GROMACS .gro file of C-alpha atoms in nm:
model
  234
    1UNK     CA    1   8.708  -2.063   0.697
    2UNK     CA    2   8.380  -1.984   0.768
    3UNK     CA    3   8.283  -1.759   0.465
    4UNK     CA    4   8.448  -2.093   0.267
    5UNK     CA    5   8.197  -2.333   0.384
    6UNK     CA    6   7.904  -2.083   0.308
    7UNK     CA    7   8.025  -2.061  -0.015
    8UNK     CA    8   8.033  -2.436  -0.048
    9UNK     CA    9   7.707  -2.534   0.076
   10UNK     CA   10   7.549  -2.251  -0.128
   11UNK     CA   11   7.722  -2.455  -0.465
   12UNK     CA   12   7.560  -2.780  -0.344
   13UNK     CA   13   7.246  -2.617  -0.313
   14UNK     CA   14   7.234  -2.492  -0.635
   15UNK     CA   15   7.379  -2.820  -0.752
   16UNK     CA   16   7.079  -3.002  -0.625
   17UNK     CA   17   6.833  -2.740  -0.789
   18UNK     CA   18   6.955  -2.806  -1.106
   19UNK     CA   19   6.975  -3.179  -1.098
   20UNK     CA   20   6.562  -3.139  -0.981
   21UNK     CA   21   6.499  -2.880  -1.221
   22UNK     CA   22   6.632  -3.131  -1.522
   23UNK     CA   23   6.456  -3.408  -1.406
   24UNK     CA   24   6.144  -3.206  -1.386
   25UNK     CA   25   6.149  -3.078  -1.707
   26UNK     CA   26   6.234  -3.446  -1.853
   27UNK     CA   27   5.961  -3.561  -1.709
   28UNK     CA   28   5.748  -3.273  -1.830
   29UNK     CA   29   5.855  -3.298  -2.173
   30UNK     CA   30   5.801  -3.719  -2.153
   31UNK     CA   31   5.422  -3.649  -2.018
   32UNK     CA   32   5.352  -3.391  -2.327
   33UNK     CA   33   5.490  -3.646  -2.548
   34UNK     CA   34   5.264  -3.880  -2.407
   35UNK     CA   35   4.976  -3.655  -2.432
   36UNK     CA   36   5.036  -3.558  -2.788
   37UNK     CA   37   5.049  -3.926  -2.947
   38UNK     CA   38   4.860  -3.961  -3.256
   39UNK     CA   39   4.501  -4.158  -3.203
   40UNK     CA   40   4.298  -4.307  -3.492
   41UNK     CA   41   3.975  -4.190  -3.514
   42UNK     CA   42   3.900  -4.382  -3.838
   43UNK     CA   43   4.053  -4.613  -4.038
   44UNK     CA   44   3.931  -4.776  -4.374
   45UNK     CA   45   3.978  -4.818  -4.723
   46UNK     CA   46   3.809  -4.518  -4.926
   47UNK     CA   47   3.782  -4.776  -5.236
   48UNK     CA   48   3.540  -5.000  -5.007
   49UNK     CA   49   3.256  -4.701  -4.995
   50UNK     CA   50   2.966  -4.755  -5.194
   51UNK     CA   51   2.766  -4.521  -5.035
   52UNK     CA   52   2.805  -4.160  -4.892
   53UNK     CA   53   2.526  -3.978  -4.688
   54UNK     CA   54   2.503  -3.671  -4.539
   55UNK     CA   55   2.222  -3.580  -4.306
   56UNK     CA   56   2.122  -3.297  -4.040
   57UNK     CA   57   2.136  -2.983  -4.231
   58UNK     CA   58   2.181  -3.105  -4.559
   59UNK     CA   59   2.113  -3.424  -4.732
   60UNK     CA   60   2.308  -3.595  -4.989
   61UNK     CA   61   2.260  -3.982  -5.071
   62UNK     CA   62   2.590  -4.080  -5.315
   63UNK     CA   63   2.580  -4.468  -5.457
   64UNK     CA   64   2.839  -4.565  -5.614
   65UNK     CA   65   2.761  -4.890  -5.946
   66UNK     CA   66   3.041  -4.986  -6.188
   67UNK     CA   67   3.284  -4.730  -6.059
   68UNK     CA   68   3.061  -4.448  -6.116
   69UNK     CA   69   2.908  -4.216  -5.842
   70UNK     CA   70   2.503  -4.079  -5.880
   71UNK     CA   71   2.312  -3.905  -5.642
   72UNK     CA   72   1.942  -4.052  -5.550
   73UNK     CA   73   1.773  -3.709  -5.625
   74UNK     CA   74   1.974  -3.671  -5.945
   75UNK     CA   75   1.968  -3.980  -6.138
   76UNK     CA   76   2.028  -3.856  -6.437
   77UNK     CA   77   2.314  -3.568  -6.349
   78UNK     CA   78   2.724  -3.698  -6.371
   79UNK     CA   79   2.851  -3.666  -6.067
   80UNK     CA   80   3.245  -3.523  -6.030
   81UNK     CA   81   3.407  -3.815  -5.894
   82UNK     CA   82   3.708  -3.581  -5.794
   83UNK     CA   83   3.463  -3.401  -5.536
   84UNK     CA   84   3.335  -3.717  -5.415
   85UNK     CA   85   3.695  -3.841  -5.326
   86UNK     CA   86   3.796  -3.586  -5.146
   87UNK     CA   87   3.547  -3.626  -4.888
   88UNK     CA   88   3.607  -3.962  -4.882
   89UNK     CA   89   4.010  -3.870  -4.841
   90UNK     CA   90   3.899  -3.642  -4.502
   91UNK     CA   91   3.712  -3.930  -4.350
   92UNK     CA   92   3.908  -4.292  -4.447
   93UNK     CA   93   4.185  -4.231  -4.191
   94UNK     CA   94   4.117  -3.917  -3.946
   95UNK     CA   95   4.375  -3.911  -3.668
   96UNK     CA   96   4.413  -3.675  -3.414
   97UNK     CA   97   4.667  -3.615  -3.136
   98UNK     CA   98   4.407  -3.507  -2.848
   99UNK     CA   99   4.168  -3.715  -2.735
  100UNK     CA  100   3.904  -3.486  -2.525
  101UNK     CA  101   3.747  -3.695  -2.309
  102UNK     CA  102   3.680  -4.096  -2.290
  103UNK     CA  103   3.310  -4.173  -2.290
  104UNK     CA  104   3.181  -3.860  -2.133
  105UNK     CA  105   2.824  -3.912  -1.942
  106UNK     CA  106   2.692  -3.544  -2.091
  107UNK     CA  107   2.736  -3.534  -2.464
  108UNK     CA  108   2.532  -3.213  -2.466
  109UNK     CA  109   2.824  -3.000  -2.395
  110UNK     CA  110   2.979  -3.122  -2.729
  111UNK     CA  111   2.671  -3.063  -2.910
  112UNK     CA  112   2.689  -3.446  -2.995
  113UNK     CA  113   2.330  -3.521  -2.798
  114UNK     CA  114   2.212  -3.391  -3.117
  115UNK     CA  115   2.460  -3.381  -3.388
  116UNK     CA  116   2.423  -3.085  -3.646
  117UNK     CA  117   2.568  -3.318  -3.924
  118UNK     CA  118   2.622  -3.694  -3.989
  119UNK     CA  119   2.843  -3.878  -4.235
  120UNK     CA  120   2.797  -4.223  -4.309
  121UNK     CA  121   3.032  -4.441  -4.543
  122UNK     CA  122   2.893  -4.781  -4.635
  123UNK     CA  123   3.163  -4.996  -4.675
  124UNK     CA  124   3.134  -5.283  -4.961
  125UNK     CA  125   3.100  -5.523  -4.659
  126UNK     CA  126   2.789  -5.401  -4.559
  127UNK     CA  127   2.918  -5.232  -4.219
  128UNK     CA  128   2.910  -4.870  -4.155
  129UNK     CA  129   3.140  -4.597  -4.046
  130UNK     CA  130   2.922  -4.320  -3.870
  131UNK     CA  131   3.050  -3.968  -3.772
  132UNK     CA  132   2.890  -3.729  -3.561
  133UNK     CA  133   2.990  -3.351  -3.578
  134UNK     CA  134   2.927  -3.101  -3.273
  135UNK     CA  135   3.044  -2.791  -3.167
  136UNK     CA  136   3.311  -2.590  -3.300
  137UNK     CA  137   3.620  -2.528  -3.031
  138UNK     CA  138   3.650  -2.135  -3.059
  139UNK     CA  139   3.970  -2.163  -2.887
  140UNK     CA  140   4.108  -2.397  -3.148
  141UNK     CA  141   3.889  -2.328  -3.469
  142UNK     CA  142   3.821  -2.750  -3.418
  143UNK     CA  143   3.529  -2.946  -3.430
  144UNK     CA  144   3.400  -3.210  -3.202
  145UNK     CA  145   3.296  -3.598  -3.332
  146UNK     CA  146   3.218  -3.877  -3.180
  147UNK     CA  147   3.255  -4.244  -3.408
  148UNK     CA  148   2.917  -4.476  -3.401
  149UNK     CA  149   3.053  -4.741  -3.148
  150UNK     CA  150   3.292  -4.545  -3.001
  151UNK     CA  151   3.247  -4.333  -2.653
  152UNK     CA  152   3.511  -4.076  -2.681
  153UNK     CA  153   3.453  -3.749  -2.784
  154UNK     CA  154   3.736  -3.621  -3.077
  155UNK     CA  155   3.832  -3.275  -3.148
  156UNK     CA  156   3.945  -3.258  -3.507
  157UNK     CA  157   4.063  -3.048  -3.780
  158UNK     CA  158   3.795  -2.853  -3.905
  159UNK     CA  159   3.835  -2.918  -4.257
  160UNK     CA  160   3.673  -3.249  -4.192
  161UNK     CA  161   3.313  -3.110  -4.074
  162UNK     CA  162   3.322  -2.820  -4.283
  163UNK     CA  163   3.392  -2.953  -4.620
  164UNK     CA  164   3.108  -3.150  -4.598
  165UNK     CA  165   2.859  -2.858  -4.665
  166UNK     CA  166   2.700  -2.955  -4.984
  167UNK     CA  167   2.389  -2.992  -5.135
  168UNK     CA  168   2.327  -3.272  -5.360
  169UNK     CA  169   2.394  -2.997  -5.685
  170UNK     CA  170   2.769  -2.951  -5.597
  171UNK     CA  171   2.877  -3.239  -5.663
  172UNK     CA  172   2.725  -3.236  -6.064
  173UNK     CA  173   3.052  -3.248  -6.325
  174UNK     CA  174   2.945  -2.897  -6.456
  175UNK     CA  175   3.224  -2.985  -6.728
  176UNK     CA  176   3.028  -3.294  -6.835
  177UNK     CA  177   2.729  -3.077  -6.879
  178UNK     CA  178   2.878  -2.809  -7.055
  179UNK     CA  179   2.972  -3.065  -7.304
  180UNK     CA  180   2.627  -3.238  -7.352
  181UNK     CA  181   2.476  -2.840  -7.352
  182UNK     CA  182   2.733  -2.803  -7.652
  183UNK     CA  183   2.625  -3.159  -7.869
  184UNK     CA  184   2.280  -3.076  -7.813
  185UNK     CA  185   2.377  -2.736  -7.962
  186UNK     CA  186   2.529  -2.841  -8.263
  187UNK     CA  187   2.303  -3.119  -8.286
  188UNK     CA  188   2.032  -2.849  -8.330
  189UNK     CA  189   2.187  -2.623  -8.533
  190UNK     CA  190   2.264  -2.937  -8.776
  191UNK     CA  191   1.895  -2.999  -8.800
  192UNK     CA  192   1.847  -2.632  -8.845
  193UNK     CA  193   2.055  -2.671  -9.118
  194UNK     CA  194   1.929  -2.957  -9.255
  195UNK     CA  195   1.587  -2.828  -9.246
  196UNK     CA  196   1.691  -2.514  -9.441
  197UNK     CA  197   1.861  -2.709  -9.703
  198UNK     CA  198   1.515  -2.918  -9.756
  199UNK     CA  199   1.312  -2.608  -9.731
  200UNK     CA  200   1.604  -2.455  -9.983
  201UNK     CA  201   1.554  -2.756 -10.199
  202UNK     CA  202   1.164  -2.714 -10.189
  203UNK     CA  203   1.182  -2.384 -10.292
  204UNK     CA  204   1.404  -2.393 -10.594
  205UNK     CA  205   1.163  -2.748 -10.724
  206UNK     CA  206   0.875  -2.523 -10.662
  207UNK     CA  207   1.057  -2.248 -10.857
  208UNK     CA  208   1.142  -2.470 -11.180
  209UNK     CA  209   0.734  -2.578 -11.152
  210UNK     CA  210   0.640  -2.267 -11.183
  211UNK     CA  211   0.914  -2.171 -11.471
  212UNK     CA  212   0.849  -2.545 -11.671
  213UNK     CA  213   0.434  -2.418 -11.607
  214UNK     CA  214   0.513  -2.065 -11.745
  215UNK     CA  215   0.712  -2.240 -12.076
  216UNK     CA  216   0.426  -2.452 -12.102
  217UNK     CA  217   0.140  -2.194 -12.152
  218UNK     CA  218   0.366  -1.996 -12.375
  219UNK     CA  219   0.415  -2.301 -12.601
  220UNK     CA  220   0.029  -2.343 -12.606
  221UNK     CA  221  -0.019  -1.999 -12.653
  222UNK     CA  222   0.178  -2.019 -12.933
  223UNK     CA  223   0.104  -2.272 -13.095
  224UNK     CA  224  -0.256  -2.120 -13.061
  225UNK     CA  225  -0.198  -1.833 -13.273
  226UNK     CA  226   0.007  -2.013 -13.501
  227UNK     CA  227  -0.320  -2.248 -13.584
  228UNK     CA  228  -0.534  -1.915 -13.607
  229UNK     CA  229  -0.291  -1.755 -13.874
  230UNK     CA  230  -0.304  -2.078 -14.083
  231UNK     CA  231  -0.721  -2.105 -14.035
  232UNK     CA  232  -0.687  -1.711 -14.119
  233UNK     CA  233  -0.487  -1.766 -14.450
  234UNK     CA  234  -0.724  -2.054 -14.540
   0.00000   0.00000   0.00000
């Protein structure tokens, strides 16, 4: 009777540990749901920019007039408007499912007291969208950014900071100038040929000068001897 009622309150132990272990791990699971909920870190429309810069250690000033993108220190270069809108693809609507920390008082240990990079959209509106890129997480392969008018501190896919290192000359449409390289080829080699057609033509008029000259003097000559024959028979 004894060894019964051992055996029973043993059961109801383990009874009890798992109804506390499920309810543990439910609540686990609920507060790593929690944690992991998607944030926006940006949201706007990437038709609205009409201006892309990128400062710190590069800089690249995009404008965009009538639909087509130039950049400030090359006026005259086509820009590839594919390369431009994939930036503006990384930046229009980051999310991220960690916020780091909410309005931290030492930005230093971000590297956001002095941002390596900045990326600014103008928006047709005349506001701005500002990002700030620190340190890379080596534990994540992330970077840190902070939003102009916005305390927290981010961590985000890296993709975002990274594929922002350009100079101004990757974004020229090398296509575009392939093309103009090959009209102002053939454009030249039609004035070559056009040149060398005159000069052909010059030639062959200088040619029948000569020839017309030659005929000329022989007729004279001619007609020379012919007079000195009939003086002669005279």
């Amino acid at each position: 009777m004894k060894k019964q009622k051992i055996q029973i309150l043993i059961l109801l132990v383990l009874c009890i540990v798992c109804v506390g272990g499920y309810f543990i791990i439910r609540n686990h699971t609920f507060e790593t749901e929690e944690e992991t909920v998607s944030v926006d870190v940006t949201n706007f429309n990437k038709d609205d920019v009409t201006e892309l810069i990128i400062s710190g250690d590069h800089e690249v000033h995009l404008v965009k007039a009538d639909d087509t993108w130039t950049e400030s220190s090359l006026p005259d270069e086509t820009m590839k408007e594919s390369t431009v809108d994939t930036l503006l693809n990384e930046i229009a609507n980051i999310t991220t499912t960690e916020t780091v920390v909410e309005a931290p008082e030492d930005l230093s240990q971000y590297g956001l007291e002095e941002p390596f990079r900045t990326i600014t959209a103008v928006l047709s509106e005349g506001t701005q969208v500002v990002i700030y890129a620190g340190n890379k997480s080596d534990l994540l392969s992330e970077y840190y950014i902070n939003v102009e008018g916005d305390d927290n501190v981010y961590l985000v896919s890296s993709n975002i900071v990274t594929d922002f290192d350009k100079d101004p000359e990757d974004f020229i449409d090398e296509t575009e100038t392939e093309t103009e390289t090959a009209d102002s080829a053939d454009e030249t080699a039609s004035t070559d040929a056009i040149e060398e057609t005159a000069a052909a033509k010059t030639l062959e008029s200088a040619d029948g000068e000569t020839e017309s000259a030659d005929a000329d003097g022989e007729n004279v000559g001619t007609a020379g001897e012919t007079e000195t024959a009939e003086s002669s028979e005279d």
